[in-house]
Short mmCIF file of C-alpha atoms in Angstrom, two decimals:
data_model
loop_
_atom_site.label_atom_id
_atom_site.label_comp_id
_atom_site.label_asym_id
_atom_site.label_seq_id
_atom_site.Cartn_x
_atom_site.Cartn_y
_atom_site.Cartn_z
CA UNK U 3 3.33 -23.30 12.25
CA UNK U 4 1.56 -20.06 13.15
CA UNK U 5 2.54 -16.96 11.12
CA UNK U 6 1.55 -13.56 12.44
CA UNK U 7 0.07 -11.04 10.02
CA UNK U 8 2.18 -7.98 9.26
CA UNK U 9 1.60 -4.86 11.33
CA UNK U 10 -0.34 -2.07 9.63
CA UNK U 11 1.68 1.14 9.86
CA UNK U 12 0.03 4.53 10.23
CA UNK U 13 0.08 6.50 7.00
CA UNK U 14 2.68 9.24 7.18
CA UNK U 15 5.22 7.35 9.30
CA UNK U 16 8.72 6.41 8.12
CA UNK U 17 7.77 2.73 7.84
CA UNK U 18 5.37 3.48 4.96
CA UNK U 19 6.91 6.65 3.54
CA UNK U 20 6.28 6.61 -0.23
CA UNK U 21 3.70 3.82 -0.25
CA UNK U 22 1.28 6.14 -2.08
CA UNK U 23 3.74 6.75 -4.93
CA UNK U 24 2.51 4.18 -7.40
CA UNK U 25 -0.65 2.16 -7.95
CA UNK U 26 -2.45 1.60 -4.66
CA UNK U 27 -5.43 -0.53 -3.72
CA UNK U 28 -7.57 0.98 -0.95
CA UNK U 29 -9.77 -1.13 1.36
CA UNK U 30 -12.25 -0.35 4.15
CA UNK U 31 -10.84 -1.21 7.58
CA UNK U 32 -13.16 -3.23 9.79
CA UNK U 33 -13.22 -2.92 13.56
CA UNK U 34 -13.22 -6.52 14.75
CA UNK U 35 -10.46 -8.95 15.65
CA UNK U 36 -7.71 -10.36 13.44
CA UNK U 37 -8.11 -14.04 12.55
CA UNK U 38 -6.51 -16.55 10.19
CA UNK U 39 -6.77 -20.14 8.98
CA UNK U 40 -4.67 -22.60 6.99
CA UNK U 41 -4.17 -26.26 6.16
CA UNK U 42 -0.79 -27.90 6.71
CA UNK U 43 1.02 -30.59 4.69
CA UNK U 44 -0.94 -33.32 6.44
CA UNK U 45 -4.30 -31.75 5.60
CA UNK U 46 -5.01 -30.52 9.14
CA UNK U 47 -7.10 -27.34 9.39
CA UNK U 48 -5.68 -24.69 11.75
CA UNK U 49 -6.89 -21.32 13.01
CA UNK U 50 -5.12 -18.35 14.52
CA UNK U 51 -5.73 -15.02 16.20
CA UNK U 52 -3.48 -11.99 15.84
CA UNK U 53 -0.76 -13.46 18.06
CA UNK U 54 -1.24 -17.20 18.45
CA UNK U 55 -2.61 -20.47 17.12
CA UNK U 56 -6.05 -21.38 18.43
CA UNK U 57 -7.74 -24.54 19.62
CA UNK U 58 -11.37 -25.15 20.44
CA UNK U 59 -10.67 -24.74 24.16
CA UNK U 60 -8.53 -21.61 23.75
CA UNK U 61 -10.48 -19.78 21.08
CA UNK U 62 -10.59 -16.18 19.82
CA UNK U 63 -14.10 -14.84 20.52
CA UNK U 64 -15.50 -18.08 19.09
CA UNK U 65 -13.72 -17.88 15.74
CA UNK U 66 -12.27 -21.39 15.56
CA UNK U 67 -15.44 -23.13 16.73
CA UNK U 68 -17.27 -21.22 14.00
CA UNK U 69 -14.61 -21.68 11.29
CA UNK U 70 -14.31 -25.48 11.54
CA UNK U 71 -17.99 -25.69 10.61
CA UNK U 72 -17.62 -23.53 7.49
CA UNK U 73 -17.16 -25.73 4.43
CA UNK U 74 -16.26 -22.71 2.31
CA UNK U 75 -13.22 -21.89 4.46
CA UNK U 76 -12.08 -25.48 4.90
CA UNK U 77 -12.43 -26.33 1.21
CA UNK U 78 -10.53 -23.25 0.05
CA UNK U 79 -7.73 -23.90 2.54
CA UNK U 80 -7.46 -27.56 1.50
CA UNK U 81 -7.30 -26.54 -2.15
CA UNK U 82 -4.36 -24.26 -1.29
CA UNK U 83 -2.29 -26.02 1.40
CA UNK U 84 0.35 -23.95 3.19
CA UNK U 85 -1.34 -20.70 2.16
CA UNK U 86 -2.30 -18.40 5.04
CA UNK U 87 -5.72 -16.77 4.90
CA UNK U 88 -6.04 -13.59 6.96
CA UNK U 89 -9.14 -11.61 7.71
CA UNK U 90 -11.35 -9.86 10.25
CA UNK U 91 -13.64 -11.81 12.57
CA UNK U 92 -16.36 -9.24 13.15
CA UNK U 93 -17.21 -9.22 16.83
CA UNK U 94 -18.01 -6.10 18.89
CA UNK U 95 -15.07 -3.85 19.58
CA UNK U 96 -15.23 -0.03 19.36
CA UNK U 97 -17.86 0.23 16.61
CA UNK U 98 -21.23 -1.28 17.59
CA UNK U 99 -23.28 -0.15 14.57
CA UNK U 100 -22.50 -2.81 11.96
CA UNK U 101 -25.57 -4.43 10.40
CA UNK U 102 -27.02 -7.34 12.36
CA UNK U 103 -26.18 -9.90 9.68
CA UNK U 104 -22.56 -8.72 9.49
CA UNK U 105 -21.66 -9.83 13.02
CA UNK U 106 -19.82 -13.08 13.70
CA UNK U 107 -18.73 -13.39 10.09
CA UNK U 108 -15.21 -13.67 8.68
CA UNK U 109 -14.09 -11.16 6.03
CA UNK U 110 -10.87 -12.14 4.28
CA UNK U 111 -8.38 -9.35 3.51
CA UNK U 112 -5.13 -11.11 2.52
CA UNK U 113 -3.63 -14.40 1.42
CA UNK U 114 0.00 -15.27 2.02
CA UNK U 115 1.15 -17.75 -0.63
CA UNK U 116 3.29 -20.81 -0.01
CA UNK U 117 6.13 -18.84 -1.64
CA UNK U 118 6.05 -16.31 1.20
CA UNK U 119 4.54 -13.47 -0.85
CA UNK U 120 1.11 -11.91 -0.49
CA UNK U 121 -1.31 -12.59 -3.33
CA UNK U 122 -2.68 -9.68 -5.34
CA UNK U 123 -6.28 -8.67 -4.64
CA UNK U 124 -7.27 -9.49 -8.23
CA UNK U 125 -6.20 -13.09 -7.61
CA UNK U 126 -7.50 -13.82 -4.11
CA UNK U 127 -10.84 -12.10 -4.72
CA UNK U 128 -11.45 -14.57 -7.56
CA UNK U 129 -10.66 -17.47 -5.22
CA UNK U 130 -13.05 -16.09 -2.62
CA UNK U 131 -15.86 -15.84 -5.15
CA UNK U 132 -15.11 -19.39 -6.33
CA UNK U 133 -15.29 -20.87 -2.83
CA UNK U 134 -18.00 -18.58 -1.46
CA UNK U 135 -15.79 -16.86 1.12
CA UNK U 136 -16.61 -13.30 2.17
CA UNK U 137 -13.86 -10.74 1.55
CA UNK U 138 -13.25 -7.04 2.06
CA UNK U 139 -13.54 -5.41 -1.36
CA UNK U 140 -11.09 -2.98 -2.89
CA UNK U 141 -13.07 0.23 -3.04
CA UNK U 142 -10.54 2.43 -4.79
CA UNK U 143 -7.62 1.84 -7.13
CA UNK U 144 -5.49 4.98 -7.22
CA UNK U 145 -2.19 6.00 -8.76
CA UNK U 146 -0.15 8.46 -6.66
CA UNK U 147 -3.02 9.37 -4.29
CA UNK U 148 -2.33 12.28 -1.96
CA UNK U 149 -3.11 12.29 1.75
CA UNK U 150 -6.02 14.65 1.10
CA UNK U 151 -7.57 12.26 -1.43
CA UNK U 152 -7.15 9.27 0.86
CA UNK U 153 -8.59 11.21 3.79
CA UNK U 154 -11.56 12.38 1.75
CA UNK U 155 -12.38 8.82 0.76
CA UNK U 156 -11.83 7.57 4.28
CA UNK U 157 -14.53 9.94 5.48
CA UNK U 158 -17.08 8.10 3.32
CA UNK U 159 -16.66 4.57 4.69
CA UNK U 160 -19.98 2.91 5.46
CA UNK U 161 -18.98 -0.67 4.59
CA UNK U 162 -21.27 -3.10 6.46
CA UNK U 163 -22.61 -0.31 8.69
CA UNK U 164 -26.27 0.32 9.40
CA UNK U 165 -27.82 3.05 7.27
CA UNK U 166 -27.22 6.47 8.77
CA UNK U 167 -25.04 5.15 11.59
CA UNK U 168 -21.82 7.01 10.91
CA UNK U 169 -18.58 5.86 9.37
CA UNK U 170 -16.12 3.03 9.72
CA UNK U 171 -12.70 2.92 11.33
CA UNK U 172 -10.60 3.94 8.34
CA UNK U 173 -8.90 2.54 5.26
CA UNK U 174 -5.97 0.25 4.48
CA UNK U 175 -3.55 1.24 1.70
CA UNK U 176 -1.67 -1.48 -0.17
CA UNK U 177 0.85 -1.22 -2.98
CA UNK U 178 1.63 -4.77 -4.02
CA UNK U 179 5.33 -5.77 -4.20
CA UNK U 180 6.25 -2.45 -2.54
CA UNK U 181 8.92 -2.42 0.15
CA UNK U 182 9.75 0.36 2.57
CA UNK U 183 13.10 2.08 3.13
CA UNK U 184 14.11 -0.79 5.39
CA UNK U 185 13.54 -3.37 2.66
CA UNK U 186 10.40 -4.81 4.25
CA UNK U 187 6.92 -5.27 2.76
CA UNK U 188 4.44 -2.98 4.51
CA UNK U 189 0.85 -1.75 4.32
CA UNK U 190 -0.52 1.52 5.67
CA UNK U 191 -3.67 2.43 7.54
CA UNK U 192 -5.44 5.77 7.67
CA UNK U 193 -7.75 5.84 10.66
CA UNK U 194 -10.96 7.82 10.22
CA UNK U 195 -13.73 6.37 8.03
CA UNK U 196 -14.10 5.11 4.40
CA UNK U 197 -16.50 4.03 1.44
CA UNK U 198 -19.93 2.73 0.49
CA UNK U 199 -19.95 -0.87 -0.64
CA UNK U 200 -22.84 -0.85 -3.12
CA UNK U 201 -21.91 -3.01 -6.11
CA UNK U 202 -18.20 -2.79 -5.26
CA UNK U 203 -17.53 -6.53 -5.24
CA UNK U 204 -19.03 -7.17 -8.65
CA UNK U 205 -18.68 -3.79 -10.35
CA UNK U 206 -15.31 -2.79 -8.87
CA UNK U 207 -14.25 0.39 -7.09
CA UNK U 208 -13.33 3.69 -8.62
CA UNK U 209 -10.13 4.04 -10.64
CA UNK U 210 -8.13 7.19 -9.96
CA UNK U 211 -4.82 8.42 -11.36
CA UNK U 212 -2.94 11.47 -10.15
CA UNK U 213 -0.46 12.71 -12.74
CA UNK U 214 2.71 13.91 -11.04
CA UNK U 215 5.07 16.07 -13.07
CA UNK U 216 8.03 14.46 -11.29
CA UNK U 217 6.96 11.02 -12.57
CA UNK U 218 6.48 12.36 -16.12
CA UNK U 219 9.93 13.98 -16.14
CA UNK U 220 11.57 10.78 -14.91
CA UNK U 221 9.79 8.70 -17.54
CA UNK U 222 10.71 11.14 -20.31
CA UNK U 223 14.34 11.89 -19.42
CA UNK U 224 15.66 8.84 -17.56
CA UNK U 225 16.20 6.90 -20.76
CA UNK U 226 18.02 3.71 -21.66
CA UNK U 227 20.70 5.87 -23.26
CA UNK U 228 21.25 7.84 -20.05
CA UNK U 229 21.38 4.76 -17.82
CA UNK U 230 23.64 2.82 -20.19
CA UNK U 231 25.96 5.83 -20.44
CA UNK U 232 26.35 5.93 -16.66
CA UNK U 233 26.94 2.17 -16.45
CA UNK U 234 29.58 2.39 -19.19
CA UNK U 235 31.32 5.24 -17.36
CA UNK U 236 31.43 3.27 -14.12
CA UNK U 237 32.66 0.17 -15.94
CA UNK U 238 35.46 2.17 -17.59
CA UNK U 239 36.57 3.73 -14.30
CA UNK U 240 36.21 0.62 -12.13
CA UNK U 241 37.10 -2.07 -14.66
CA UNK U 242 33.72 -3.77 -14.18
CA UNK U 243 30.16 -3.07 -13.04
CA UNK U 244 28.75 -5.07 -10.13
CA UNK U 245 26.02 -4.84 -7.50
CA UNK U 246 28.20 -2.71 -5.24
CA UNK U 247 28.08 0.05 -7.89
CA UNK U 248 24.26 0.30 -7.89
CA UNK U 249 24.13 3.18 -5.34
CA UNK U 250 26.58 5.13 -7.52
CA UNK U 251 24.47 4.35 -10.59
CA UNK U 252 21.30 5.71 -8.96
CA UNK U 253 23.07 8.78 -7.60
CA UNK U 254 24.72 9.57 -10.95
CA UNK U 255 21.53 9.08 -12.97
CA UNK U 256 19.75 11.55 -10.70
CA UNK U 257 22.70 13.96 -10.90
CA UNK U 258 22.68 13.83 -14.70
CA UNK U 259 18.91 14.17 -14.82
CA UNK U 260 19.09 17.39 -12.80
CA UNK U 261 22.21 18.90 -14.37
CA UNK U 262 21.70 17.89 -17.99
CA UNK U 263 17.98 17.42 -18.60
CA UNK U 264 16.04 19.53 -16.13
CA UNK U 265 16.13 22.81 -18.06
CA UNK U 266 14.54 21.15 -21.06
CA UNK U 267 11.97 19.46 -18.82
CA UNK U 268 11.10 22.77 -17.15
CA UNK U 269 10.47 24.41 -20.52
CA UNK U 270 8.42 21.47 -21.76
CA UNK U 271 6.21 21.38 -18.66
CA UNK U 272 5.85 25.17 -18.44
CA UNK U 273 7.78 26.00 -15.26
CA UNK U 274 6.19 23.43 -12.91
CA UNK U 275 6.70 23.24 -9.18
CA UNK U 276 9.05 20.28 -8.64
CA UNK U 277 9.50 18.21 -5.49
CA UNK U 278 13.06 16.90 -5.84
CA UNK U 279 12.48 14.12 -3.33
CA UNK U 280 9.69 12.83 -5.57
CA UNK U 281 11.82 13.36 -8.67
CA UNK U 282 14.57 11.23 -7.14
CA UNK U 283 12.04 8.55 -6.17
CA UNK U 284 10.69 8.29 -9.71
CA UNK U 285 14.20 8.51 -11.19
CA UNK U 286 15.17 5.44 -9.15
CA UNK U 287 11.95 3.70 -10.17
CA UNK U 288 12.57 4.39 -13.87
CA UNK U 289 16.19 3.19 -13.62
CA UNK U 290 14.95 -0.09 -12.13
CA UNK U 291 12.39 -0.47 -14.92
CA UNK U 292 15.11 0.02 -17.55
CA UNK U 293 17.61 -2.36 -15.90
CA UNK U 294 15.46 -5.03 -14.21
CA UNK U 295 18.20 -7.67 -14.17
CA UNK U 296 20.39 -5.47 -11.96
CA UNK U 297 17.67 -5.31 -9.32
CA UNK U 298 16.43 -8.89 -9.54
CA UNK U 299 13.12 -7.85 -11.06
#
């Protein structure tokens, strides 16, 4: 059965608000057409476009007729039945300046496992190298990147482009296992231009960490003692602690962090500028880390 790839949301919209708060993997965005392939339980090889399953008579710019002849794709799909392999089939769209040898090639950018979860880049890139399948490399691994940092990197994208022929479409921002405010997995896109690919696949992209004072304060002051104290208080007042009390737990932990610990944190960090929305975000994150069973982690 055909499964459509998730929609990339524009960076800065509600659907991906907060996706940059954590460890992100950044990828060049190619300007071709979305394509996919998979093998079903019976060993049949299938191909898809962005919105539908393909056949050789109802193809997607020639993708299926090309793909069924590629042993690398077929063998990888047969080794991993019921996995969905998504990528970009590079045919002319808006950008016409990709290198000659880059055209009419498939560049994998995601793998949906049989368990319904997307594989991490570190895992599917190894599979691609094993089977000889081209993939879009991660060009930057960044912790808490700001819009300005992402935009700066996006302006350097020359992946697969002819020398001196401008920049690519933009970048894709992924934070694996992240879900948006609506409880859905989501990736973001920043449309401008992005990175050089020299040695990226084998040598890896840059590694960047932005230290946020709000994250440090949460890690230092949202402690097991604080969280357990709040849980005990709720249990005493309610007679038990259950999932329905989790919103109260998160609210109370943040309240206690601000009213009981913030003065000490301000002195320690020398009167920093604090974004309380970020502080709440990292307070929630730290509470989840300390009580993983409550959140099904």
